[in-house]
Coordinates of C-alpha atoms in Angstrom, one line a residue:
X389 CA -0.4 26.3 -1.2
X390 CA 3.3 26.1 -2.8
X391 CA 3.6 22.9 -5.5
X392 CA 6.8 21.7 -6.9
X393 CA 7.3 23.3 -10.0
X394 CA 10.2 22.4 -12.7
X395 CA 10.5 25.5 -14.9
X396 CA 12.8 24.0 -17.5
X397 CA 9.4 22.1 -18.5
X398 CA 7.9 25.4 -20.0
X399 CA 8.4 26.3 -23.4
X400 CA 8.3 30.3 -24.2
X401 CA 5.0 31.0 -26.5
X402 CA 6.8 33.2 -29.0
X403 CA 10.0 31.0 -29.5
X404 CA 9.7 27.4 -28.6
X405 CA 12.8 27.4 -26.1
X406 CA 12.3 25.9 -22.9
X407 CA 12.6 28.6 -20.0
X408 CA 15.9 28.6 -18.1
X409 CA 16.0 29.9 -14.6
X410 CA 19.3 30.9 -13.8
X411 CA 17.9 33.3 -10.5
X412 CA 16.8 30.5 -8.2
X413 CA 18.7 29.7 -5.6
X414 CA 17.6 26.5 -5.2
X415 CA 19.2 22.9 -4.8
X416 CA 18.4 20.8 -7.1
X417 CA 15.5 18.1 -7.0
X418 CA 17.8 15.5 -7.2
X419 CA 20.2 16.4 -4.2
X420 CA 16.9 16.1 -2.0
X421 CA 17.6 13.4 0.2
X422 CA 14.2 11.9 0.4
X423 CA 15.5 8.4 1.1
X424 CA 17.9 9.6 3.6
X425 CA 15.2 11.5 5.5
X426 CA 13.0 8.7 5.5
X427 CA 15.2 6.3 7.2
X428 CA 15.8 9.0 10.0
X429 CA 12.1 9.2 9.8
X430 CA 11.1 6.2 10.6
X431 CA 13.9 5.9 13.4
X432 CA 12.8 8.3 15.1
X433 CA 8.6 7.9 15.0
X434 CA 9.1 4.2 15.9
X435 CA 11.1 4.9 19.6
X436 CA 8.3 6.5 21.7
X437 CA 11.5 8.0 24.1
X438 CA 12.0 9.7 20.8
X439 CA 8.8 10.6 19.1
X440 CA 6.7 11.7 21.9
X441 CA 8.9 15.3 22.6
X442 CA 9.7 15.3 18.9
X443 CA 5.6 15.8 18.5
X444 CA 4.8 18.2 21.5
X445 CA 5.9 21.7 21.9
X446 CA 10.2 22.0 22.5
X447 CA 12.1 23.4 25.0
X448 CA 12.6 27.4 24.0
X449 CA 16.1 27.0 23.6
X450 CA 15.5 23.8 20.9
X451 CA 15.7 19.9 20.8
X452 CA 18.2 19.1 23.3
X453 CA 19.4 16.3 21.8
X454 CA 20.4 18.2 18.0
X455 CA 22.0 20.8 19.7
X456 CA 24.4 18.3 21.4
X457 CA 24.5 16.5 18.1
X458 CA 25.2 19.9 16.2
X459 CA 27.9 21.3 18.9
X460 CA 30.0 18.1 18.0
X461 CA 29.3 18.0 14.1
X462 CA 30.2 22.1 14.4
X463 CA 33.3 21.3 16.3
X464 CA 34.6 18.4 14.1
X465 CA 34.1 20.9 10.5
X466 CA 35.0 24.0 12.1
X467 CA 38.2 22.6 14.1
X468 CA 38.6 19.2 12.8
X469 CA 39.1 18.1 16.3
X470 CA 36.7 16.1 19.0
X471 CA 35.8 17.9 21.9
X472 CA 36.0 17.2 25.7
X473 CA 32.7 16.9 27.5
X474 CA 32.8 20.1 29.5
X475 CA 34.0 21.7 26.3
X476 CA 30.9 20.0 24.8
X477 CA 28.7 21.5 27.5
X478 CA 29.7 24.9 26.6
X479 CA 29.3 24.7 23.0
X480 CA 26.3 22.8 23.6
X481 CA 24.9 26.0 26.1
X482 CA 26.1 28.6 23.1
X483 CA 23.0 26.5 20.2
X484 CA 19.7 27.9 20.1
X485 CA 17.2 26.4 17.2
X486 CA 16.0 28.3 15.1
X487 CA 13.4 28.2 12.2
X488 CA 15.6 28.3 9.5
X489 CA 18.3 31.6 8.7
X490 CA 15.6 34.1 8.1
X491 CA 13.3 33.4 10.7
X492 CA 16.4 33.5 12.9
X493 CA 17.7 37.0 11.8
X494 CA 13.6 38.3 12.2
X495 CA 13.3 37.1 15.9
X496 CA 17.0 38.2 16.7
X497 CA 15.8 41.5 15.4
X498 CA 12.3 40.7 17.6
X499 CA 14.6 40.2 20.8
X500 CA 17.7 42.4 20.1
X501 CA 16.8 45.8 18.5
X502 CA 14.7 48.9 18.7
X503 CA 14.0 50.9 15.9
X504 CA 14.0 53.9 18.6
X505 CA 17.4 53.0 20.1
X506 CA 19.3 51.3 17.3
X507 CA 20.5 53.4 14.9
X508 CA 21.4 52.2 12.0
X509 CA 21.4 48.3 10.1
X510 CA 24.6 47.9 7.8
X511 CA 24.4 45.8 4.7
X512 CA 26.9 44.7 3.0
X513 CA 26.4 45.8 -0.7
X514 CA 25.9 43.8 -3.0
X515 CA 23.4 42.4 -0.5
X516 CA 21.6 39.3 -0.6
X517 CA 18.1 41.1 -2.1
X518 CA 15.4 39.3 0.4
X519 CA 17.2 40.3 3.4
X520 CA 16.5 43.8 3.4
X521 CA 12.4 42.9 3.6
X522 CA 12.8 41.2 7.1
X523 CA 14.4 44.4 8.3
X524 CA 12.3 47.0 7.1
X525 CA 9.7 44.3 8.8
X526 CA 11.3 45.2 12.3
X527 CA 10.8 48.6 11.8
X528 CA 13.8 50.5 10.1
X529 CA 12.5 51.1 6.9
X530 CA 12.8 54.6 7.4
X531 CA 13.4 57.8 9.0
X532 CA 16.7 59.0 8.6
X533 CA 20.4 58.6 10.1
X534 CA 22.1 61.5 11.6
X535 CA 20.8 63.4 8.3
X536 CA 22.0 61.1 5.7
X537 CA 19.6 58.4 4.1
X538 CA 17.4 55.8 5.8
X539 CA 18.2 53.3 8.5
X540 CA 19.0 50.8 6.0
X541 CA 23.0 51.6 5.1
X542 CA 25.1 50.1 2.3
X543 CA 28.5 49.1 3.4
X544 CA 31.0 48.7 -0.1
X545 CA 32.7 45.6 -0.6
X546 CA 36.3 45.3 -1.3
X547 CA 38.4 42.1 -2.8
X548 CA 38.0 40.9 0.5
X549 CA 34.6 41.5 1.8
X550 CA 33.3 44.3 3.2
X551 CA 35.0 47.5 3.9
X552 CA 35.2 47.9 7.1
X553 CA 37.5 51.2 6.7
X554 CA 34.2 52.7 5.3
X555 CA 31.8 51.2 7.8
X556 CA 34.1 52.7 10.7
X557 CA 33.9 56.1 9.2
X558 CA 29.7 56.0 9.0
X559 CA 29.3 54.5 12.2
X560 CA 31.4 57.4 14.0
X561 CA 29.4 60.1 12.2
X562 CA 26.5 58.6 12.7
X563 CA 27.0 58.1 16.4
X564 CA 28.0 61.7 16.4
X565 CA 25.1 63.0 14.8
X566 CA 22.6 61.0 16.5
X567 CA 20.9 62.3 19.5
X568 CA 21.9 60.5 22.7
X569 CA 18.9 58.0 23.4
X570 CA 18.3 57.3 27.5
X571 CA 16.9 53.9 26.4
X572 CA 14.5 51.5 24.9
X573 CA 11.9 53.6 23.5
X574 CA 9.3 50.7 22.2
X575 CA 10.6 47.3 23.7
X576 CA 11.5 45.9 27.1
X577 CA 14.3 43.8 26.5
X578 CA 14.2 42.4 30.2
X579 CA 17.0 40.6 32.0
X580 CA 17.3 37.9 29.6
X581 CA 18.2 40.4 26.4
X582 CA 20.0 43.5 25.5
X583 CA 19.6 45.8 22.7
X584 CA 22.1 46.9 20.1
X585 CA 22.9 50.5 18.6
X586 CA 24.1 49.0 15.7
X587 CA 23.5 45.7 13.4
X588 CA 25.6 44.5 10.7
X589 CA 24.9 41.6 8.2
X590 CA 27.1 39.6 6.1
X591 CA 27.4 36.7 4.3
X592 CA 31.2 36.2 5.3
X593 CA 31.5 32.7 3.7
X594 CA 31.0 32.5 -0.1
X595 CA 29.1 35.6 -0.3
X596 CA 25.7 35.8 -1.8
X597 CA 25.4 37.1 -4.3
X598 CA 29.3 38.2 -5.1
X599 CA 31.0 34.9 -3.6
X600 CA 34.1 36.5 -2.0
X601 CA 34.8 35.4 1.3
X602 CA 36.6 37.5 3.9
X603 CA 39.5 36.5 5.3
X604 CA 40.8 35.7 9.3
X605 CA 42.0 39.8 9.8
X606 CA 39.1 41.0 8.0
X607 CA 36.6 39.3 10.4
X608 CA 38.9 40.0 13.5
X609 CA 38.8 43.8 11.8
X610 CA 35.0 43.4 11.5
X611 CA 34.9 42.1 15.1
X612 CA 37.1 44.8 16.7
X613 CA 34.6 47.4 15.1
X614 CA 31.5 45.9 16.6
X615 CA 32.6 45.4 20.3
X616 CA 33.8 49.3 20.3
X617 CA 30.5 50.5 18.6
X618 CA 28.2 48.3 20.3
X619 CA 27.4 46.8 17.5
X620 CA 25.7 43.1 16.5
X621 CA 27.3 41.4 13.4
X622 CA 24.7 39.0 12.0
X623 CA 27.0 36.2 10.1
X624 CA 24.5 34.2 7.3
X625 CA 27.0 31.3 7.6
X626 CA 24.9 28.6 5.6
X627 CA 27.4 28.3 3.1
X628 CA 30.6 27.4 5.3
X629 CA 30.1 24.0 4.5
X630 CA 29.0 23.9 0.8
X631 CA 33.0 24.7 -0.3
X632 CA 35.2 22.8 -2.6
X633 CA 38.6 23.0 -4.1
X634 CA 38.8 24.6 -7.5
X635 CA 42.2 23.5 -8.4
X636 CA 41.7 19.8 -8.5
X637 CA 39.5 18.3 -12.1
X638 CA 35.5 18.2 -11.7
X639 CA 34.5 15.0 -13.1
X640 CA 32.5 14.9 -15.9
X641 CA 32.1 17.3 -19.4
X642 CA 30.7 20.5 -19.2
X643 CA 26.9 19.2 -19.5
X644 CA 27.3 15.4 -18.1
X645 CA 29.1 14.6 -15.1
X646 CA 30.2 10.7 -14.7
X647 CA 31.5 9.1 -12.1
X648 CA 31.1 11.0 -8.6
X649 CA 34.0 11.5 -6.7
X650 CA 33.8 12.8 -3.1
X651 CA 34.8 16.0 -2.0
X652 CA 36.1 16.7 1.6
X653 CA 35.3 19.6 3.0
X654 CA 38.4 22.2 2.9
X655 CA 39.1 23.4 7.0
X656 CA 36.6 26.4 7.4
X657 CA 38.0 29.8 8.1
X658 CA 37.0 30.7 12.0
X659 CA 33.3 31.9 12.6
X660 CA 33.3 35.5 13.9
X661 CA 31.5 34.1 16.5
X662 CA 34.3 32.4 17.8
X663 CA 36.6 35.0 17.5
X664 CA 34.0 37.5 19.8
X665 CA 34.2 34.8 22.3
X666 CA 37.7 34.7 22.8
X667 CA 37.7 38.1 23.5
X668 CA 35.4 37.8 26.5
X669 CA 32.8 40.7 27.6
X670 CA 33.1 44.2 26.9
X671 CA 31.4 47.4 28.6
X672 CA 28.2 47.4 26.7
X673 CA 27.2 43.8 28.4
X674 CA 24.9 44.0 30.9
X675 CA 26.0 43.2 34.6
X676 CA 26.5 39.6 35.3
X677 CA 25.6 38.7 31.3
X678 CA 27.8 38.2 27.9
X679 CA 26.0 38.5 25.2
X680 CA 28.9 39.2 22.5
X681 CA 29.2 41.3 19.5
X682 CA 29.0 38.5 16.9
X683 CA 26.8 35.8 16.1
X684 CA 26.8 32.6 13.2
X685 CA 23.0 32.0 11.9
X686 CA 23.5 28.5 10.3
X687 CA 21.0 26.5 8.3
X688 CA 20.3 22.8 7.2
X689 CA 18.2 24.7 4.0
X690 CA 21.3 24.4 1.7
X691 CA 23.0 21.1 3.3
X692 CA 19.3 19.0 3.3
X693 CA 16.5 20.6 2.0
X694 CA 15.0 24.1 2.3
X695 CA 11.5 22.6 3.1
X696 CA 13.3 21.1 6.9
X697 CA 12.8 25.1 7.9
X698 CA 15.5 24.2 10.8
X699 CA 18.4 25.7 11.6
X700 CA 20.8 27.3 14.7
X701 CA 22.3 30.2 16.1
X702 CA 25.8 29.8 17.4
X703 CA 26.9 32.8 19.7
X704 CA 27.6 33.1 24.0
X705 CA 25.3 31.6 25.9
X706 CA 23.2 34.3 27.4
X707 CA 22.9 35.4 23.5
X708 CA 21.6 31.8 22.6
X709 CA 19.1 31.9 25.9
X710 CA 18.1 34.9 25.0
X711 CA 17.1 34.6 21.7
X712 CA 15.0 31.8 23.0
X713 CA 13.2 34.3 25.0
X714 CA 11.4 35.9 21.6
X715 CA 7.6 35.5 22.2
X716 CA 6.5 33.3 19.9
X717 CA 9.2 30.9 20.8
X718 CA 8.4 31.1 24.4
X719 CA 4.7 30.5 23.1
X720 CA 5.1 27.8 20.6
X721 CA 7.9 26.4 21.8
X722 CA 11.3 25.6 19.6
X723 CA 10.5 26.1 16.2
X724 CA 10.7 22.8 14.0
X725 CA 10.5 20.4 16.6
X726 CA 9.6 17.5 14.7
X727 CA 12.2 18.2 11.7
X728 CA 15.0 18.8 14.3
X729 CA 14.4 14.9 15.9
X730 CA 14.6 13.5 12.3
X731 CA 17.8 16.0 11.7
X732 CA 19.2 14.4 14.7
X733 CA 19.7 10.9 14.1
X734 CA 21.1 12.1 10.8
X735 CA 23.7 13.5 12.6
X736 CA 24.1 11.1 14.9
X737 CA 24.0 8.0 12.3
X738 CA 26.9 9.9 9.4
X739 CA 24.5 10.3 6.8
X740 CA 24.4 14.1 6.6
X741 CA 28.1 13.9 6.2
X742 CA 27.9 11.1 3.7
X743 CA 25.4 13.1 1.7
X744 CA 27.5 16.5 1.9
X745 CA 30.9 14.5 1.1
X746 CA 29.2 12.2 -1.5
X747 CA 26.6 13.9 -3.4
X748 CA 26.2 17.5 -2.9
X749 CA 30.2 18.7 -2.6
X750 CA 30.6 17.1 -5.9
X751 CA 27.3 18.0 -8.0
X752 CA 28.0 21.7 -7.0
X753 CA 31.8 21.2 -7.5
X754 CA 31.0 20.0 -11.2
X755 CA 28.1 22.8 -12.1
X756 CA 30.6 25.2 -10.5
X757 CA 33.6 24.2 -12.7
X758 CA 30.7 24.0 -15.7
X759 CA 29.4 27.2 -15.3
X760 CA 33.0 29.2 -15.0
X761 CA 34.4 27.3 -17.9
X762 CA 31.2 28.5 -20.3
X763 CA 31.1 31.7 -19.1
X764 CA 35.3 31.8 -20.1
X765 CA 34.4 30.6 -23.5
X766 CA 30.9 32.3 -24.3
X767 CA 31.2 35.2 -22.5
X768 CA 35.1 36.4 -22.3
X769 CA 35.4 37.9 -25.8
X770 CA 32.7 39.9 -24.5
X771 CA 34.8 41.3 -22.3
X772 CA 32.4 39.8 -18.9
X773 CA 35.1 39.1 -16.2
X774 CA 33.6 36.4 -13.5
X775 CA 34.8 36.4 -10.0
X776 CA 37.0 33.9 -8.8
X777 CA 38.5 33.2 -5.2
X778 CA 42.8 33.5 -5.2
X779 CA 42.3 30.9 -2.5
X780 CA 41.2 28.3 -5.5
X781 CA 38.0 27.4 -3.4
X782 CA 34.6 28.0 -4.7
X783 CA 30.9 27.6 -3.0
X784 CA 28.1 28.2 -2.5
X785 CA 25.6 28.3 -5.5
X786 CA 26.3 31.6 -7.4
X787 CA 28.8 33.5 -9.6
X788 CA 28.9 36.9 -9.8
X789 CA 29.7 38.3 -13.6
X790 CA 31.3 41.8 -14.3
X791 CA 29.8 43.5 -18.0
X792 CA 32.1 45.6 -19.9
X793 CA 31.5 49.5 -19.4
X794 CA 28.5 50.8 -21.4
X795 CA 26.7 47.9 -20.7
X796 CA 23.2 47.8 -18.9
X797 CA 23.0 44.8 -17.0
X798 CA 19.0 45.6 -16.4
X799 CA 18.8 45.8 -20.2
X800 CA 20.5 42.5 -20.5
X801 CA 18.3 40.9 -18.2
X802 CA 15.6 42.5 -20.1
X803 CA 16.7 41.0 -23.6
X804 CA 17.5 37.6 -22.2
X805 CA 14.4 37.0 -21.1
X806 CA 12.0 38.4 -23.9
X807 CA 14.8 37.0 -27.1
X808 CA 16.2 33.9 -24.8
X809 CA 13.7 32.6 -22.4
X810 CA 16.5 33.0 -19.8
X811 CA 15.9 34.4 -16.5
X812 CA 19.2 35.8 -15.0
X813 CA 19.2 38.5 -11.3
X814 CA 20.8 41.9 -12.6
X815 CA 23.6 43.7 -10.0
X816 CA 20.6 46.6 -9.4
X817 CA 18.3 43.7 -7.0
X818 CA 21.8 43.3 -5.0
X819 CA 21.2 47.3 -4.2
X820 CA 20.9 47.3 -0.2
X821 CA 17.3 49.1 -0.2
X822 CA 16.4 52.8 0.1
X823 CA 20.1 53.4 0.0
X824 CA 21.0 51.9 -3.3
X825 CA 22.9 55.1 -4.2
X826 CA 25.4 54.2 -2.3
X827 CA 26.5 51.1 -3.8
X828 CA 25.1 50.6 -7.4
X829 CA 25.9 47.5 -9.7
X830 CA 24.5 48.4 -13.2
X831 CA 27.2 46.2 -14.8
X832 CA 27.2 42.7 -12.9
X833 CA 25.1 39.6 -13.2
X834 CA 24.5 36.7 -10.7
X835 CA 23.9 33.4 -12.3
X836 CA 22.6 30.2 -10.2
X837 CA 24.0 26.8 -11.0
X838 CA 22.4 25.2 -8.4
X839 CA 18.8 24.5 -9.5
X840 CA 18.9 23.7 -12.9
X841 CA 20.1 20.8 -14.4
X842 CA 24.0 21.4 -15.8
X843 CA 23.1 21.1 -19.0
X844 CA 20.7 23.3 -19.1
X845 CA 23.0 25.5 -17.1
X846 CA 25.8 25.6 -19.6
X847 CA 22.9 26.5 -22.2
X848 CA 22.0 29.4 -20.4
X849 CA 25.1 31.1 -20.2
X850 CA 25.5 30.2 -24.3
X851 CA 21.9 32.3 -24.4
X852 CA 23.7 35.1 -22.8
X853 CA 26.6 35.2 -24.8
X854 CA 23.7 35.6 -28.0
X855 CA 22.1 38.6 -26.0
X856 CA 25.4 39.9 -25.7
X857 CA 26.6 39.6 -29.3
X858 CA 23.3 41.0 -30.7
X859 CA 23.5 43.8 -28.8
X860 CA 27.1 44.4 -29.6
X861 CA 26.0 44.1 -33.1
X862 CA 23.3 46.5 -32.9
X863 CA 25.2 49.3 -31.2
X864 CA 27.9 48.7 -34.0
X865 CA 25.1 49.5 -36.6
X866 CA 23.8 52.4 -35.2
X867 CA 27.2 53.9 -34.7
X868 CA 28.1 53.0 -38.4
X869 CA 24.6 54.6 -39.4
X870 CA 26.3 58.0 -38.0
X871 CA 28.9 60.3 -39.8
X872 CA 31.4 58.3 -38.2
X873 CA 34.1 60.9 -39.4
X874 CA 36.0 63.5 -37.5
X875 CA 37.8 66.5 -39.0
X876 CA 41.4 66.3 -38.7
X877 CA 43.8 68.9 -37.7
X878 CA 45.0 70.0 -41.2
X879 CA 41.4 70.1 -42.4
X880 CA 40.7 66.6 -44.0
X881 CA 38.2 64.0 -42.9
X882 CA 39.6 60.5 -41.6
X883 CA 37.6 57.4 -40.6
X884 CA 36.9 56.8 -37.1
X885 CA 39.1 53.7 -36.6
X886 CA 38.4 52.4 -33.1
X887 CA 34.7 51.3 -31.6
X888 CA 33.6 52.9 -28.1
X889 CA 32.9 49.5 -26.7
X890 CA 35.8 47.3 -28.3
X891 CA 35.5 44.7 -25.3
X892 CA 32.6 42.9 -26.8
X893 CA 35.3 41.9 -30.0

């Protein structure tokens, strides 16, 4: 059984300081809208036109009534406009309910691949580290592609997302080298599903764990690619609405916020979703079906609570049906039945948008603007470059640190948590697995400021800088402990004036 579990209450044996957790990717306990949840609650399990389908098993497809309520929130954040009803019907058709983002991408890989027909999964690299579990799960662990690594495949970033230049170039050879498969080879995808040659996961939206976010010809790029390759592009969109400008003041110092104002939501950039539909069907759909080339995997984890598992797929509608085909949905019905009635009438009554607006925006806004403006001061004369968006927006609940060259991120990791009872994710987790050759990130750091509290926050990053000095001071030592003298041209010694790793200064 899982228990709540605060870890800025433990002190470290050897030297008194509490433990910092700068790795979880949390929200923090007080963002939790218990009270909020409660009132929907009690709405909903007092209206037996309400509570009696919330408690049995759902439609395959999901709670009829959320998805309506979701195609209309969707609409309103993603286009800032209301929709007409047959417009509404579409949207409505193109939801299916899911268990949360990773149950989604496990049954889409359930319902959509073959690890005998598809060829290859794409990661974008740095990847978010638990992803790559779910889809050596489904099979493509390993074996090789067309004679060059596993079926897992790093795809390289660039400043704006991934590389899709380089991911063109892999999938032809790939396709080229690969045998010509007749077909499936261990599933029946029936008339309801197709299977894909290729996936591709991002994070397009504030990417974990580097927070770049790609922009509208990147994704149209990154569509483009995927209808001409048959190809899937799985979009982890479950930060699109956690997004704030960086521009304007955070309230508060960098430890205590004050007063909260509320942050609207800046207009989203489109979902590659919508841009595959616009472009209608392509030859790889199967007769008399669309099933697309892109889909968005949303989630209520980061906007309510992790522990409402609920969340939605937004793609065409024979994509959204038949995802709801996967056999344990079609045996245990929609997943999160119960959570997706109480989700509803927060929808329906404004108080998920008064909780993003009000209180979540805000508090992330704040540790956001925190966090950057520590790691400036502790961290800059140690030559550590943080990443920031040109667009002045930041989100979701990372950054993504750059060390100077020389410097072992794994080592400082290492030291922070043994010297500093601080617990910070080295760049080498953010490998895409078996193929972390291909895109290797010895020198960055991610740091969460979403789960602990901003103080303690801004005291991790001063625990880092220490690491970091200390180490710069001990390399200093041992090179001063050597000669430290060259022999000149005309035969004389001189002192070695400049130190290999002058960034930390």
């Amino acid at each position: 059984m899982a228990h709540y579990h605060n870890p800025s209450s433990i002190t470290d044996a050897s030297g008194g300081q509490k433990l910092i957790n700068l790795v979880r990717g949390w929200p923090s306990p007080h963002l939790l809208p218990a009270d909020l949840l409660k009132r929907a609650a009690s709405s909903a399990l007092t209206d037996p036109g309400i509570f009696v389908p919330g408690l049995q098993y759902g439609p395959d497809v999901g709670y009829e009534p959320l998805r309506r309520e979701l195609a209309v929130w969707l609409a309103r954040n993603y286009t800032g406009r209301q929709q007409g009803e047959e417009e509404l019907e579409r949207e409505t058709e193109r939801l299916c309910i899911t268990g949360g983002a990773s149950q989604s991408v496990a049954c889409i890989l359930q319902s959509f691949t073959d690890p005998g027909y598809t060829e290859a999964i794409w990661l974008v690299a740095p990847c978010y580290f638990l992803a790559c579990p779910i889809f050596e799960d489904a099979g493509f662990g390993g074996g090789e592609v067309g004679g060059k690594g596993g079926r897992l495949r790093a795809v390289p970033e660039d400043e704006e997302g991934i590389d899709v230049e380089f991911l063109e170039r892999e999938i032809k050879r790939v396709d080229m080298d690969m045998r010509e498969s007749p077909g499936p080879v261990y599933k029946n995808p029936g008339p309801h599903r197709k299977l894909y040659r290729h996936i591709v996961y991002v994070v397009p939206t504030c990417a974990n764990p580097s927070g770049k976010t790609m922009p509208l010809k990147r994704r149209e790029a990154l569509v483009r690619l995927a209808r001409e390759h048959d190809a899937l592009v799985i979009c982890d969109d479950v930060y699109d609405f956690l997004q704030w400008p960086t521009a304007l003041p955070a309230t508060g110092t960098a430890t205590t916020p004050t007063e909260t104002v509320p942050v609207d939501l800046p207009p989203p950039l489109p979902r590659l979703s919508d841009i595959d539909l616009a472009l209608g069907r392509t030859e790889f759909d199967v007769e008399g079906k669309h099933f697309g080339h892109a889909i968005s995997n949303g989630s209520f984890s980061k906007l309510v609570g992790p522990g409402v598992r609920t969340g939605w797929v937004h793609g065409t509608a024979d994509f959204a049906h038949g995802l709801s085909q996967t056999g344990s949905t079609r045996s245990g019905g929609a997943p999160s039945q119960l959570c997706a009635v109480i989700l509803t009438e927060m929808l329906k009554n404004g108080d998920l948008d008064e909780h993003l607006r009000g209180k979540v925006r805000p508090d992330l806004q704040g540790r956001h603007s925190a966090i950057v403006r520590e790691v400036e001061m502790e961290l800059g004369g140690c030559g550590v470059e943080v990443y920031e968006s040109k667009e002045k927006l930041g989100g979701g609940y990372f950054v993504w640190l750059t060390l100077p060259e020389g410097t072992a991120a794994d080592e400082v990791a290492q030291k922070a948590k043994t010297e500093e009872n601080l617990i910070i994710a080295p760049g080498s987790i953010f490998q895409v697995a078996r193929d972390e050759e291909a895109a290797k990130f010895d020198r960055n750091i991610r740091l969460c400021y979403s789960w602990e509290e901003r103080a303690d926050v801004v005291e991790g990053v001063r625990r880092l800088g220490r690491v970091l000095r200390r180490m710069y001071d001990e390399r200093k030592k041992g090179e001063e402990g050597e000669e430290g003298r060259v022999i000149s041209k005309g035969g004389q010694e001189k002192e070695e004036e400049e130190f290999g790793t002058a960034e930390f200064k």
